[in-house]
């Protein structure tokens, strides 16, 4: 019975993890912008936040290179 209990616990953990991953991935988009210096395309995963019907890109690490590229 102990092996069956462990397997049931693992399945429950796995299902919860899958639900969480799916929720997080629904919010992730890929942004591609030209580099400031080379003009070469740069792609980065970003989070989209909707507030009062308006969408915002969220930079969880602050003003990074992709933020600077997008602002130019």
C-alpha positions as a Python dict, from the first residue, in 0.01 Angstrom:
ca = {
    (1, 'X'): (0, 0, 0),
    (2, 'X'): (291, 238, 60),
    (3, 'X'): (398, 228, -306),
    (4, 'X'): (40, 295, -414),
    (5, 'X'): (19, 593, -174),
    (6, 'X'): (344, 737, -309),
    (7, 'X'): (224, 692, -665),
    (8, 'X'): (-105, 869, -581),
    (9, 'X'): (88, 1154, -417),
    (10, 'X'): (311, 1185, -724),
    (11, 'X'): (12, 1191, -959),
    (12, 'X'): (-150, 1464, -752),
    (13, 'X'): (173, 1668, -752),
    (14, 'X'): (217, 1612, -1125),
    (15, 'X'): (-140, 1727, -1201),
    (16, 'X'): (-98, 2038, -985),
    (17, 'X'): (235, 2117, -1151),
    (18, 'X'): (82, 2077, -1496),
    (19, 'X'): (-205, 2312, -1409),
    (20, 'X'): (37, 2573, -1273),
    (21, 'X'): (266, 2547, -1577),
    (22, 'X'): (-29, 2583, -1815),
    (23, 'X'): (-155, 2888, -1625),
    (24, 'X'): (187, 3054, -1638),
    (25, 'X'): (245, 2971, -2004),
    (26, 'X'): (-88, 3125, -2100),
    (27, 'X'): (50, 3459, -1983),
    (28, 'X'): (385, 3436, -2165),
    (29, 'X'): (440, 3581, -2511),
    (30, 'X'): (752, 3622, -2721),
    (31, 'X'): (851, 3976, -2811),
    (32, 'X'): (1092, 4035, -3100),
    (33, 'X'): (1248, 4377, -3144),
    (34, 'X'): (1543, 4500, -3353),
    (35, 'X'): (1865, 4550, -3159),
    (36, 'X'): (1961, 4912, -3098),
    (37, 'X'): (2312, 4878, -3241),
    (38, 'X'): (2304, 4594, -3496),
    (39, 'X'): (1938, 4598, -3590),
    (40, 'X'): (1942, 4218, -3559),
    (41, 'X'): (1616, 4073, -3428),
    (42, 'X'): (1620, 3992, -3057),
    (43, 'X'): (1350, 3771, -2904),
    (44, 'X'): (1262, 3741, -2539),
    (45, 'X'): (971, 3587, -2346),
    (46, 'X'): (759, 3853, -2178),
    (47, 'X'): (458, 3859, -1949),
    (48, 'X'): (142, 4039, -2056),
    (49, 'X'): (-62, 4199, -1780),
    (50, 'X'): (-415, 4326, -1844),
    (51, 'X'): (-545, 4605, -1621),
    (52, 'X'): (-881, 4770, -1688),
    (53, 'X'): (-881, 4630, -2041),
    (54, 'X'): (-536, 4768, -2128),
    (55, 'X'): (-243, 4535, -2190),
    (56, 'X'): (104, 4601, -2053),
    (57, 'X'): (435, 4424, -2100),
    (58, 'X'): (590, 4338, -1767),
    (59, 'X'): (968, 4339, -1726),
    (60, 'X'): (1014, 4139, -1406),
    (61, 'X'): (1389, 4208, -1403),
    (62, 'X'): (1360, 4582, -1453),
    (63, 'X'): (1504, 4785, -1738),
    (64, 'X'): (1686, 4513, -1930),
    (65, 'X'): (1828, 4519, -2284),
    (66, 'X'): (1497, 4418, -2442),
    (67, 'X'): (1321, 4705, -2262),
    (68, 'X'): (1579, 4950, -2397),
    (69, 'X'): (1542, 4803, -2746),
    (70, 'X'): (1162, 4826, -2734),
    (71, 'X'): (1174, 5192, -2621),
    (72, 'X'): (1384, 5309, -2918),
}
